Short mmCIF file of C-alpha atoms in Angstrom, two decimals:
data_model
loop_
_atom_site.label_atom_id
_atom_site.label_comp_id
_atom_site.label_asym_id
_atom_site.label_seq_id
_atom_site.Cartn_x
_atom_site.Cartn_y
_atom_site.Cartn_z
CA UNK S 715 -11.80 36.88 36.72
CA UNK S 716 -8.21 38.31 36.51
CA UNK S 717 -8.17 41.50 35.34
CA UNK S 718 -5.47 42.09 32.71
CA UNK S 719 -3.73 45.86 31.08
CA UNK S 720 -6.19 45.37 28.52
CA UNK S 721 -7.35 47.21 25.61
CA UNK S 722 -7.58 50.80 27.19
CA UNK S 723 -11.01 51.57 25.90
CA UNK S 724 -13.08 51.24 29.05
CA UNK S 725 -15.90 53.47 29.82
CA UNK S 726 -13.66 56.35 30.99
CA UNK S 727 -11.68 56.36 28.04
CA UNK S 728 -12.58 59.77 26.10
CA UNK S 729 -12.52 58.88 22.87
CA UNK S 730 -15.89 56.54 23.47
CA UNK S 731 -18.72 57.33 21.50
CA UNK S 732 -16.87 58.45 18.12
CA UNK S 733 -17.68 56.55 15.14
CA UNK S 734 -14.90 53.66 14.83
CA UNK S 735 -16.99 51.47 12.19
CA UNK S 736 -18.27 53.34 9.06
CA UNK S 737 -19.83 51.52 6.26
CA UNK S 738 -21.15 53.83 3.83
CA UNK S 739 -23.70 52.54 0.37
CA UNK S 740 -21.83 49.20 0.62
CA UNK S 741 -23.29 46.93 -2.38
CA UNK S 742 -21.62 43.81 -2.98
CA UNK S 743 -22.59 41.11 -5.83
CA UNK S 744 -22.15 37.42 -6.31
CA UNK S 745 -22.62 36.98 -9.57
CA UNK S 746 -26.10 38.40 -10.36
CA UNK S 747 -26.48 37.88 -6.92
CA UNK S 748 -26.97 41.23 -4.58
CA UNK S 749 -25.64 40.03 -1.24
CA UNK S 750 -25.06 43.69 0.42
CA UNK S 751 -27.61 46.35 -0.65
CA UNK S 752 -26.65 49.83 -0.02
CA UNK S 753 -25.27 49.16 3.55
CA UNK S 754 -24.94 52.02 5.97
CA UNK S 755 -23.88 51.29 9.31
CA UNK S 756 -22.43 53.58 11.94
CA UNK S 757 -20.41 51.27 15.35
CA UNK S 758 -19.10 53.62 17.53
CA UNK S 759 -16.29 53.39 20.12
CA UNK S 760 -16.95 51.17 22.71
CA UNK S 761 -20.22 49.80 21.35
CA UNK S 762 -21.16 46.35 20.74
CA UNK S 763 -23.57 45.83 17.53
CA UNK S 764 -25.76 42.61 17.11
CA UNK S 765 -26.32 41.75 13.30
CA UNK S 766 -29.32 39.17 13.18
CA UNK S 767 -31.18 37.82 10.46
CA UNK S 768 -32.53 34.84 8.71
CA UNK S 769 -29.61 33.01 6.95
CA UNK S 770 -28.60 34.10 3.76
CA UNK S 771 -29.42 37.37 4.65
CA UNK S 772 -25.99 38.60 4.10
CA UNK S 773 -24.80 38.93 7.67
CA UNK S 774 -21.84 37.15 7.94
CA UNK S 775 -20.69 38.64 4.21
CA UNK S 776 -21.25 41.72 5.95
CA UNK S 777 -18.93 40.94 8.84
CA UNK S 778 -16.48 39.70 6.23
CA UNK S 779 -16.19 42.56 4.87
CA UNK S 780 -14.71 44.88 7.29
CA UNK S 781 -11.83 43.22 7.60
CA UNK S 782 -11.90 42.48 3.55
CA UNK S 783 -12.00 38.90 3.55
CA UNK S 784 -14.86 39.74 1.23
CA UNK S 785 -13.62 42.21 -1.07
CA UNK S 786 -17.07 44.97 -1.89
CA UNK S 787 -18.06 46.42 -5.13
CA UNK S 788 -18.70 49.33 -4.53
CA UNK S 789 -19.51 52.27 -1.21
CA UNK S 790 -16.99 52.82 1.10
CA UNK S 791 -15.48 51.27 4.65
CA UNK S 792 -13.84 53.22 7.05
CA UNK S 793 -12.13 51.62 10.09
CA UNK S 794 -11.00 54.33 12.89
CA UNK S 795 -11.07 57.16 10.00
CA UNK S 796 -8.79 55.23 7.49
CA UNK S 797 -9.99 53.48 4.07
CA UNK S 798 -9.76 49.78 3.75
CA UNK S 799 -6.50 49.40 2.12
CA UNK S 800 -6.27 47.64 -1.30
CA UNK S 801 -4.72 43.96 -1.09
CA UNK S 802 -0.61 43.87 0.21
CA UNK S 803 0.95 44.49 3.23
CA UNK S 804 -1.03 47.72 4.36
CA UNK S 805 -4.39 45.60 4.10
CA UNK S 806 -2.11 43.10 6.40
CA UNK S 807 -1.52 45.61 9.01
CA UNK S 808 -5.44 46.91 8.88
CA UNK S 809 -6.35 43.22 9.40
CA UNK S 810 -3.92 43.09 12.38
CA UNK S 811 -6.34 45.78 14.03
CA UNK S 812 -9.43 44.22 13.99
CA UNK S 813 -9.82 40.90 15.23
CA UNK S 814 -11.96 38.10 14.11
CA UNK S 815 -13.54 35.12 15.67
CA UNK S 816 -14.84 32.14 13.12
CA UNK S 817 -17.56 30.56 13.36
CA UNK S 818 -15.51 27.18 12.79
CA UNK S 819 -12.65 28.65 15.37
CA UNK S 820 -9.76 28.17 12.68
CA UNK S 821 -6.99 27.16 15.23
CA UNK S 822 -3.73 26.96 13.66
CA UNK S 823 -3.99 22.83 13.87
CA UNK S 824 -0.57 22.34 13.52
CA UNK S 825 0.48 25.04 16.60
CA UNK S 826 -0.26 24.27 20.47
CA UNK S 827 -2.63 26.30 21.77
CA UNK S 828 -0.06 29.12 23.32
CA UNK S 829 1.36 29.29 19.96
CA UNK S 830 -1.65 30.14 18.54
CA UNK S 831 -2.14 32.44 20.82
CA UNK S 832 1.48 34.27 20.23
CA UNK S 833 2.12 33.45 16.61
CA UNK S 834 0.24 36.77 15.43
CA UNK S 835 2.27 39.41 18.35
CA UNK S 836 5.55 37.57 17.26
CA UNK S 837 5.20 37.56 13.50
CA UNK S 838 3.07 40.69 12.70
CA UNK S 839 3.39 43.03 16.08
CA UNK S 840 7.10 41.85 16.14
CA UNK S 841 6.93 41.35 20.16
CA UNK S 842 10.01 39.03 21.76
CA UNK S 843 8.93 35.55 22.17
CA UNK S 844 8.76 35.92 25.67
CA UNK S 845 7.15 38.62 26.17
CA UNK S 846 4.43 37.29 23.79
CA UNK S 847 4.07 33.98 25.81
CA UNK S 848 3.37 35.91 28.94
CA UNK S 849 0.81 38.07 27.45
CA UNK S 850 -0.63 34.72 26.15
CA UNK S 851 -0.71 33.00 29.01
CA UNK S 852 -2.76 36.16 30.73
CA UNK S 853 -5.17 35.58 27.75
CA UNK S 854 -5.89 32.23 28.13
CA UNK S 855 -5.93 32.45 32.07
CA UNK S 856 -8.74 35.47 31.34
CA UNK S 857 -10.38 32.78 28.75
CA UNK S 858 -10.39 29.85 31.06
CA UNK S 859 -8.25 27.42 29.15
CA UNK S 860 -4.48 28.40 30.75
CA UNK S 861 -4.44 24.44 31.43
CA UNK S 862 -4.58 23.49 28.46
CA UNK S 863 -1.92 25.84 26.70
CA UNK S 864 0.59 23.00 25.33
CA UNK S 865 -2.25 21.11 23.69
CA UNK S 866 -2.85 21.02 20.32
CA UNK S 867 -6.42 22.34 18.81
CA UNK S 868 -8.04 18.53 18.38
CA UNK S 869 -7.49 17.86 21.68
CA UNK S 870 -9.58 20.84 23.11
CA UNK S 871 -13.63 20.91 23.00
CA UNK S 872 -15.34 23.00 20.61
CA UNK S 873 -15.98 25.52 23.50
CA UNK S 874 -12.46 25.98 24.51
CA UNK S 875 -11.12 26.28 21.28
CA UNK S 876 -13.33 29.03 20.70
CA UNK S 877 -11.95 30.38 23.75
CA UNK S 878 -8.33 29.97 22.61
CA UNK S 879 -9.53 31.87 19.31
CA UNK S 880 -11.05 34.62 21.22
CA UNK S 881 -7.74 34.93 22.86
CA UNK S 882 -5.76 34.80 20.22
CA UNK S 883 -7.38 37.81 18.36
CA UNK S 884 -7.28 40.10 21.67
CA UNK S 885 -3.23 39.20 21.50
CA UNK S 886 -3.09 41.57 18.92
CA UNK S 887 -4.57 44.23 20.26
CA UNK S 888 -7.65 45.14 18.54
CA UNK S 889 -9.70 48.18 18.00
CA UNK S 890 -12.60 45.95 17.04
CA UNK S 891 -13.95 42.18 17.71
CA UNK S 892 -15.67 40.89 14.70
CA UNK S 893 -17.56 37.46 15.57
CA UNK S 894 -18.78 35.72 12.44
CA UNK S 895 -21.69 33.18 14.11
CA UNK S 896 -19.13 32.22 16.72
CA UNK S 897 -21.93 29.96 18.79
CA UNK S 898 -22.92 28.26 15.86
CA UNK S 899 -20.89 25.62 15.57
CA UNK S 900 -21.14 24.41 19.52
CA UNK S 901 -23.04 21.96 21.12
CA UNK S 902 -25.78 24.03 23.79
CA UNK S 903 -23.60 22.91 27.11
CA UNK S 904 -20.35 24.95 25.56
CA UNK S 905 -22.43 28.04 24.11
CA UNK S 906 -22.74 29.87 27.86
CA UNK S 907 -19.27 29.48 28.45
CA UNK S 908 -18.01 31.66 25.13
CA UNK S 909 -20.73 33.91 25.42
CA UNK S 910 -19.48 34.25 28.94
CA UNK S 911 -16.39 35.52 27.98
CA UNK S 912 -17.82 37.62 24.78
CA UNK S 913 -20.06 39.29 27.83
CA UNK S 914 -17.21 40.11 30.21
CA UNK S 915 -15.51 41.60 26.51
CA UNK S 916 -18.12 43.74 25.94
CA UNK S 917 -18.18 44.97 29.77
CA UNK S 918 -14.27 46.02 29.85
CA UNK S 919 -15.70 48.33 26.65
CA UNK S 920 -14.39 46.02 23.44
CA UNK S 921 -15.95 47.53 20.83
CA UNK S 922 -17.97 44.46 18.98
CA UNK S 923 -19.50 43.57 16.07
CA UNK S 924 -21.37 40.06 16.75
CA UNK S 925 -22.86 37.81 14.28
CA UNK S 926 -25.02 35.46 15.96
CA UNK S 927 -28.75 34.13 16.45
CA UNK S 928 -28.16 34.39 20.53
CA UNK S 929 -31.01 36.37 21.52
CA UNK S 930 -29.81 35.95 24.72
CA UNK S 931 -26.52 37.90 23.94
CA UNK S 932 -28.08 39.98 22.39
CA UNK S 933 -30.87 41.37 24.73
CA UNK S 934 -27.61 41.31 27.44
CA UNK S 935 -24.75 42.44 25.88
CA UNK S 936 -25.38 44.55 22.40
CA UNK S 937 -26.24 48.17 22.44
CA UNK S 938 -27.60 48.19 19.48
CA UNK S 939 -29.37 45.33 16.77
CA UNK S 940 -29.06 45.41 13.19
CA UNK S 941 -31.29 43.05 11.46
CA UNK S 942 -30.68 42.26 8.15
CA UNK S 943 -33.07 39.97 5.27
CA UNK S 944 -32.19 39.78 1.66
CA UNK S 945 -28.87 41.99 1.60
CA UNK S 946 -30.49 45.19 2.99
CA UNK S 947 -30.55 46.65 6.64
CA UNK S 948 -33.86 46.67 7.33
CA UNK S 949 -33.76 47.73 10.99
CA UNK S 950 -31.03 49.38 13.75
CA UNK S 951 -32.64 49.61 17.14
CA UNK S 952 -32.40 48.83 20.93
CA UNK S 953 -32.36 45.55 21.69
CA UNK S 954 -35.32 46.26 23.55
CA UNK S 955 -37.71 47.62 20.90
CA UNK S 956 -36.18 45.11 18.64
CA UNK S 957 -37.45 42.14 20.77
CA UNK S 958 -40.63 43.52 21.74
CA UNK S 959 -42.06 45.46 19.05
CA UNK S 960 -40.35 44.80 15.92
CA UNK S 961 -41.52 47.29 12.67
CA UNK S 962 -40.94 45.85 10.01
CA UNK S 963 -42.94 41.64 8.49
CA UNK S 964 -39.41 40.50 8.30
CA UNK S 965 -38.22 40.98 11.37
CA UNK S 966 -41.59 39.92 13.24
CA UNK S 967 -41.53 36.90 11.21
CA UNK S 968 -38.11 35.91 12.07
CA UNK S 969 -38.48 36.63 15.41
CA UNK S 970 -41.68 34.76 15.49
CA UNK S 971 -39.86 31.29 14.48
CA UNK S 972 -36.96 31.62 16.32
CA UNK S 973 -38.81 32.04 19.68
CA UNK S 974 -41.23 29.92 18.93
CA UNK S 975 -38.81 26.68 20.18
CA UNK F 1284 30.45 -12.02 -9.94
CA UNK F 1285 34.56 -12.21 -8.69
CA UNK F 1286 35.12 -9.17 -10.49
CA UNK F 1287 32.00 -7.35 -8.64
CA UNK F 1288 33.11 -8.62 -5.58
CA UNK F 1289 37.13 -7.76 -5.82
CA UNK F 1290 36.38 -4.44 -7.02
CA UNK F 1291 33.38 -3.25 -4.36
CA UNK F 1292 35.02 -0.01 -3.81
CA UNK F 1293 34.00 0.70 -7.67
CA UNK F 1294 30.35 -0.44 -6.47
CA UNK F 1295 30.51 1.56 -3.12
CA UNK F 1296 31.91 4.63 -5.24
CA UNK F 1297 29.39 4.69 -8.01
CA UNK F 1298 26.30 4.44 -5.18
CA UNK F 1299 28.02 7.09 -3.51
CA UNK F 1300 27.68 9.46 -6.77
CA UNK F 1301 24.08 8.35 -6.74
CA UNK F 1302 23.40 9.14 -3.06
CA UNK F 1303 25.21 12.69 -4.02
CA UNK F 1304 23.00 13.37 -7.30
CA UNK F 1305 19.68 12.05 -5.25
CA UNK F 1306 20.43 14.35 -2.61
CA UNK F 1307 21.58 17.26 -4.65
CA UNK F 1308 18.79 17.41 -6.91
CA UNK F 1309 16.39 16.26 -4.09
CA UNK F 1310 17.08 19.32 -2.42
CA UNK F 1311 16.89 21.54 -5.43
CA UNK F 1312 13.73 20.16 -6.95
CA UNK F 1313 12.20 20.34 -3.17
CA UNK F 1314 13.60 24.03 -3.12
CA UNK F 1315 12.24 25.04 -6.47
CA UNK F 1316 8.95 23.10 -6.20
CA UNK F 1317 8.01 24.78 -2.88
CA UNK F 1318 8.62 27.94 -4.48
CA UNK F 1319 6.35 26.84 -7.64
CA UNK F 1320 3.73 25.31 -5.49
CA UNK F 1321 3.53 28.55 -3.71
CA UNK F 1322 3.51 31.06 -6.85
CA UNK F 1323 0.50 28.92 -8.13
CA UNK F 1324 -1.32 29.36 -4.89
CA UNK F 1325 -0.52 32.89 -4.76
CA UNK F 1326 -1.90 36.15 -5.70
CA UNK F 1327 -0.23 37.67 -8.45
CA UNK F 1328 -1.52 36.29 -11.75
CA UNK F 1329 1.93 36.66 -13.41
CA UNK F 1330 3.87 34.41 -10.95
CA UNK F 1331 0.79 32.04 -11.34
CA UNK F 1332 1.35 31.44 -15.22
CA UNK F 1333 4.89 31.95 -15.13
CA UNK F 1334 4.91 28.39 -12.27
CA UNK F 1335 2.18 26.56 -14.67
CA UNK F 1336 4.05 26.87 -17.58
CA UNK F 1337 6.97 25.88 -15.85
CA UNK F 1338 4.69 23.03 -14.85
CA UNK F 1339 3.59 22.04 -17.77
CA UNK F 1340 6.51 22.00 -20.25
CA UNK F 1341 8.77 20.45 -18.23
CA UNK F 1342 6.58 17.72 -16.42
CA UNK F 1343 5.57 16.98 -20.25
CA UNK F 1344 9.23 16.46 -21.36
CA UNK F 1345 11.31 13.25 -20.58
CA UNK F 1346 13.99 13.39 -18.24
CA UNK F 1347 16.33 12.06 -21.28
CA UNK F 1348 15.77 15.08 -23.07
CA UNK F 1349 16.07 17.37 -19.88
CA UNK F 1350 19.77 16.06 -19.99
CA UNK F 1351 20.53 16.51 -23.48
CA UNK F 1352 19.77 20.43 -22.89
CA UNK F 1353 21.66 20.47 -19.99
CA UNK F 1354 24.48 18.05 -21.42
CA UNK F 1355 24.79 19.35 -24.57
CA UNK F 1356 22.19 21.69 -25.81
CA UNK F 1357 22.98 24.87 -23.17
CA UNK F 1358 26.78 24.43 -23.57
CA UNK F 1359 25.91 25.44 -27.22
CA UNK F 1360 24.17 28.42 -26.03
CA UNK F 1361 27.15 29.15 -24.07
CA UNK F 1362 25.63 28.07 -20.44
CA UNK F 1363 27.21 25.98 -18.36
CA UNK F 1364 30.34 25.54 -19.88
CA UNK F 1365 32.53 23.16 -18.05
CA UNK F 1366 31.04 22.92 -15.26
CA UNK F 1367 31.27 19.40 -13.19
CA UNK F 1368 29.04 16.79 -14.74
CA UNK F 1369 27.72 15.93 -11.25
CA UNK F 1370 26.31 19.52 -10.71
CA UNK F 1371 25.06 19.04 -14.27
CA UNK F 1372 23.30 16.00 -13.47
CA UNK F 1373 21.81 17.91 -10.52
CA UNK F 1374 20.68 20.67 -12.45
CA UNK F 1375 19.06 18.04 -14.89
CA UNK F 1376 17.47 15.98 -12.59
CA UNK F 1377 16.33 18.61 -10.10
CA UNK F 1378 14.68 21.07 -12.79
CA UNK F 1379 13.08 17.75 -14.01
CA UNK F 1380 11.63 16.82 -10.66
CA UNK F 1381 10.28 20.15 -9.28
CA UNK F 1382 7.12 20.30 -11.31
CA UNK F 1383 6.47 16.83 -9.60
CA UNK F 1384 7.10 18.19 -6.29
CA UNK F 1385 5.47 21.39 -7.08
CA UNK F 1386 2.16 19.45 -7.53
CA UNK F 1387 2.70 16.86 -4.65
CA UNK F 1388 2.86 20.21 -2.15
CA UNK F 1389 0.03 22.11 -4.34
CA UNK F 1390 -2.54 18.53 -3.50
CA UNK F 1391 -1.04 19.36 0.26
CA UNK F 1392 -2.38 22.97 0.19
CA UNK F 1393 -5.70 22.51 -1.75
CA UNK F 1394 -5.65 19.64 1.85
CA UNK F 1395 -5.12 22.75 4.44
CA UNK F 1396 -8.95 23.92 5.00
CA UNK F 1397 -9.18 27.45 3.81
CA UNK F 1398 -10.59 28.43 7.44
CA UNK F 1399 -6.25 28.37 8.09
CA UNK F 1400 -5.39 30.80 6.04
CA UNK F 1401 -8.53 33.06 6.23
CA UNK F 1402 -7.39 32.85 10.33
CA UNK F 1403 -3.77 33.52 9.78
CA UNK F 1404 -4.95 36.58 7.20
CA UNK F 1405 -7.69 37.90 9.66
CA UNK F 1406 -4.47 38.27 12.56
CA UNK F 1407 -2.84 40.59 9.67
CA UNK F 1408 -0.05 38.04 8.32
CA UNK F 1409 1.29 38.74 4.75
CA UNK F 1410 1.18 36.21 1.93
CA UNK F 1411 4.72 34.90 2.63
CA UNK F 1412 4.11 34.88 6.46
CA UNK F 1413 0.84 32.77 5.62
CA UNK F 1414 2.51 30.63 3.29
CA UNK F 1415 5.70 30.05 5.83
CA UNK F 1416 3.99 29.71 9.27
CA UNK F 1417 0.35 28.40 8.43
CA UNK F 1418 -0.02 26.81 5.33
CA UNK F 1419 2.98 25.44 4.11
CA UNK F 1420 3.64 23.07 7.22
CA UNK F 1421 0.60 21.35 7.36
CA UNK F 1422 0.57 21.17 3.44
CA UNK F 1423 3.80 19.44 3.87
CA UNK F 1424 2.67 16.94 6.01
CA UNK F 1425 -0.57 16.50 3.96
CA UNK F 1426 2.14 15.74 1.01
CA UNK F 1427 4.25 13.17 2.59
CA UNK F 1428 3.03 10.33 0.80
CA UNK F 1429 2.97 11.76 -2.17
CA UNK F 1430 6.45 13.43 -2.17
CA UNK F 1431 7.93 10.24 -0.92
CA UNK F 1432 7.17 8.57 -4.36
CA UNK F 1433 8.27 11.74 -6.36
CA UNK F 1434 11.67 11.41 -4.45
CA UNK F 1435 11.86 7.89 -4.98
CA UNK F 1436 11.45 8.10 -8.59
CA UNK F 1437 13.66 11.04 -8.47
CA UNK F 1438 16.62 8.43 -6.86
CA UNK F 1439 15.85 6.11 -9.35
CA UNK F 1440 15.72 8.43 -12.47
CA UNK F 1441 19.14 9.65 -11.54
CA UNK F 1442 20.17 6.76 -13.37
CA UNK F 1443 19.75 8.35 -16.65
CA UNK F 1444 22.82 10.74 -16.39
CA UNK F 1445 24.52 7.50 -16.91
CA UNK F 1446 24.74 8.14 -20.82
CA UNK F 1447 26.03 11.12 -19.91
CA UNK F 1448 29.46 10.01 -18.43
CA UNK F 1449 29.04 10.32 -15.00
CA UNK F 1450 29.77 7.13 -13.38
CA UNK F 1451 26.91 6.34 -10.85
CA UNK F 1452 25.44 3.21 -10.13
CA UNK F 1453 23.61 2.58 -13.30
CA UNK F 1454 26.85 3.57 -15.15
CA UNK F 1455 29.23 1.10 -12.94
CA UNK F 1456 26.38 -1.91 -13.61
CA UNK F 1457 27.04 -1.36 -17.39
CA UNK F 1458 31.01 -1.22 -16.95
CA UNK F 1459 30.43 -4.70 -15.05
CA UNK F 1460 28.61 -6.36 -17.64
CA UNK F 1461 30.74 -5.53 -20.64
CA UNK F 1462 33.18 -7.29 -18.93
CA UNK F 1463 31.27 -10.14 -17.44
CA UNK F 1464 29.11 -10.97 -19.86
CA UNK F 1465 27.84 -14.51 -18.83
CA UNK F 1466 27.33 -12.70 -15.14
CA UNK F 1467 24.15 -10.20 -16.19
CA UNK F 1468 21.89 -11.57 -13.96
CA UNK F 1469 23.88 -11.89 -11.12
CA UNK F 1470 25.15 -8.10 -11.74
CA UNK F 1471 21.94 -6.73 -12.09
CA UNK F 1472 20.53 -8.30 -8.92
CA UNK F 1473 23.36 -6.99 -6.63
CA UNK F 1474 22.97 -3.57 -8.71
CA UNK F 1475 19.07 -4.17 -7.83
CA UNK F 1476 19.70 -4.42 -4.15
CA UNK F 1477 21.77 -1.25 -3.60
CA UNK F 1478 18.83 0.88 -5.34
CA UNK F 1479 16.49 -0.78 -3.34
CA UNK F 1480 18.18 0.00 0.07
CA UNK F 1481 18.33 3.32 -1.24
CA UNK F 1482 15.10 3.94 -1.94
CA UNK F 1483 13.55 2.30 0.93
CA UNK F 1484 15.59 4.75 3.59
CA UNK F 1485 13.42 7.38 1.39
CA UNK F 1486 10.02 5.43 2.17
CA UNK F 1487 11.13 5.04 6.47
CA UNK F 1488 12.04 8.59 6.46
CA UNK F 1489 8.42 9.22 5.35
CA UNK F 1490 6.84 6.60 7.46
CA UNK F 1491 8.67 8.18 10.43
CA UNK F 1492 7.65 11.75 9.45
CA UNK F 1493 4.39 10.73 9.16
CA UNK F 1494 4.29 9.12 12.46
CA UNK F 1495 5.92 12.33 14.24
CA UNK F 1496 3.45 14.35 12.58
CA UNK F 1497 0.54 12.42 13.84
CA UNK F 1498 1.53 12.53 17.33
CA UNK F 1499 1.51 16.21 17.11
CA UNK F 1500 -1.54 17.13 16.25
#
């Protein structure tokens, strides 16, 4: 795979290891509904964190909310030291810094693919339009779709489009990946080769915060597993000792049906 | 019908003043509208309620009325004074239609799935940047269909400002058949015919829009 001047934050980098994620007593409600329960989660630097959990559980709210598309009640979220910003333009730039993949890719369906890909460095980073499309192109050579970069989203499979997306939040840079269920949505063939490319992410030191029921990914990739049931945390461990002795019910009865198949 | 036929310049002038007040006001009420359509959708309640009532009362008043404010009501209030009647007319008729084209683009936007703007927000784009770049052009072409019949009425309701002294189409038709009294039929048909052309370059432009539109995507 070609390696690009990406995000700087390899192992060697020093700042690794400092906390880059903080969520502090996060509660959020729907209605009368308690979706996050007094949420405290540390990601450092460099360090990819898998949340898992039966649905409903509040994981992908959770994920939501560090870049505010979910809005919280009440606690506190710190992103590299700074608040969340309120709604406006600084929100806007914080967003710009942490990168999200949907579960349902979200390609811009009216933009080829390379514009997807550069509409976010030309319009929010301000880069020339060249110099975009060349760091676009690199992208989606890294991502495996550089063939495909004048099509428009419908035309690509699930798989590559997810690819494009990946892509198209790196081109701005990130300080964190968020992935919202970003498997979810793909037939089994196309799964391996996103996760492929969320694995080779995670190697070049991409700090990550993954929504996903990939065990696989997970046992591979994360440092760390959060597992989450009814709004709360209930556990933050190794992969390892998550997989293979689990504390607490919930987790050993989720675990139990989703390795049962 | 000789006196149609031996004065066609009057015929060919009074369209033209109708293809000038359709394309005025179609451009203002498409200006304005977008604009409405994209307070409503937006996030500050004030420019929300200030677009709906703008909806509201003026999509619930007739056009005729519309032009008596213009015409005579807001020279009273001392707006407007002697300006052209054909930017009049515009005014009139392109205040009258925005609300109309304000909803046709709003049915467009509620069409853009919100994964589009959640993406376009998540990659740090402002409001206006997410209107301009993501949403707004594919709510447009989601609204073809319906803004080609707002437009069309629009070309047709120009018509009105007829009472008002401006001699379009509508206007010239009338002159005609005070003269030619035993000719109405024949009048009105070839009167008929020119709004009809008009209005049916409206209804290809949207066919071919929509047609370009599907390619590309």
């Amino acid at each position: 795979m070609t390696v690009t001047d990406d995000a700087p934050v390899g192992s060697g980098t020093p700042r690794s290891g400092e906390p880059l994620v903080e969520l502090t007593e996060v509660q959020k409600y729907y209605g009368g509904l308690h979706v996050l329960q007094d949420i405290d989660l540390t990601v450092d630097r460099g360090e990819v964190v898998v949340v898992i959990g039966p649905s409903g559980s509040g994981k992908s709210t959770l994920c939501r909310t560090i870049n505010r598309l979910e809005p919280i009640d009440s606690g506190r979220i710190l992103v590299d030291g700074a608040p969340l910003p309120q709604e406006g333009r600084a929100l806007a730039r914080h967003r710009a810094d942490v990168g999200m993949v949907f579960q349902s890719f979200n390609l811009f369906a009216h933009k080829t693919i390379l514009q997807n890909v550069t509409l976010g460095p030309i319009k929010v980073r301000g880069l020339a339009k060249g110099e975009a499309e060349t760091r676009a192109r690199e992208l989606l050579e890294r991502v495996g779709v550089a063939q495909q970069a004048d099509k428009y989203p419908a035309q690509l499979s699930g798989g590559q489009q997810q690819r494009v997306a990946i892509a198209r939040a790196l081109a701005m840079d990130p300080k964190v990946m968020l992935f919202d269920e970003p498997t979810s949505a793909l037939d089994p063939e196309m799964i391996k080769e996103v996760l492929d490319v969320m694995v080779d992410l995670a190697e070049r030191g991409m700090t990550m915060i993954v929504v996903t029921h990939e065990m696989g990914f997970a046992r591979t990739a994360a440092n760390r597993v959060v597992f989450m049931a009814d709004g709360r945390i209930l556990e933050t461990t190794d992969p390892e000792t998550f997989f293979t002795s689990p504390e607490s019910d919930r987790a050993k009865d989720f675990l139990g049906k989703i390795l049962k198949h | 019908m000789d006196d149609v036929f031996s004065n066609f310049d009057l015929v060919l002038k009074a369209f033209w003043m109708t293809v000038q007040l359709a394309v005025l006001s179609g451009v203002a009420a498409m200006v304005l509208g977008t604009l409405l359509a994209a307070m409503r959708v937006g996030p500050v309640a004030v420019l929300r309620t200030v677009a709906s009532t703008y909806v509201t009362v003026v999509r619930n008043t007739p056009l005729l009325v519309m032009c008596v404010f213009v015409f005579f009501a807001a020279p009273n209030l001392g707006l407007l004074v002697g300006t052209p009647f054909l930017v009049k007319g515009t005014i009139a008729v392109g205040l009258y239609t925005a609300p109309f084209v304000a909803e046709a683009i709003r049915s467009g936007v509620n069409a853009v799935p919100l994964g589009q703007a959640e993406a376009a927000r998540a990659i740090g784009m402002t409001f206006a940047q997410n209107m301009r770049h993501v949403v707004l052009p594919q709510a447009f072409r989601a609204s073809v269909p319906p803004l080609a019949s707002t437009l069309i009425a629009m070309t047709k309701n120009t018509s009105v400002v007829a009472v008002f002294g401006i001699m379009e189409a509508t206007a010239r038709m009338r002159y005609f058949v005070n003269r030619n009294a035993d000719d109405t039929i024949l009048i009105f048909v070839v009167f008929a015919i020119g709004y009809i052309l008009l209005v049916e370059l409206i209804s290809l432009g949207a066919v071919g829009l929509e047609r370009r539109w599907k390619a590309a995507r």
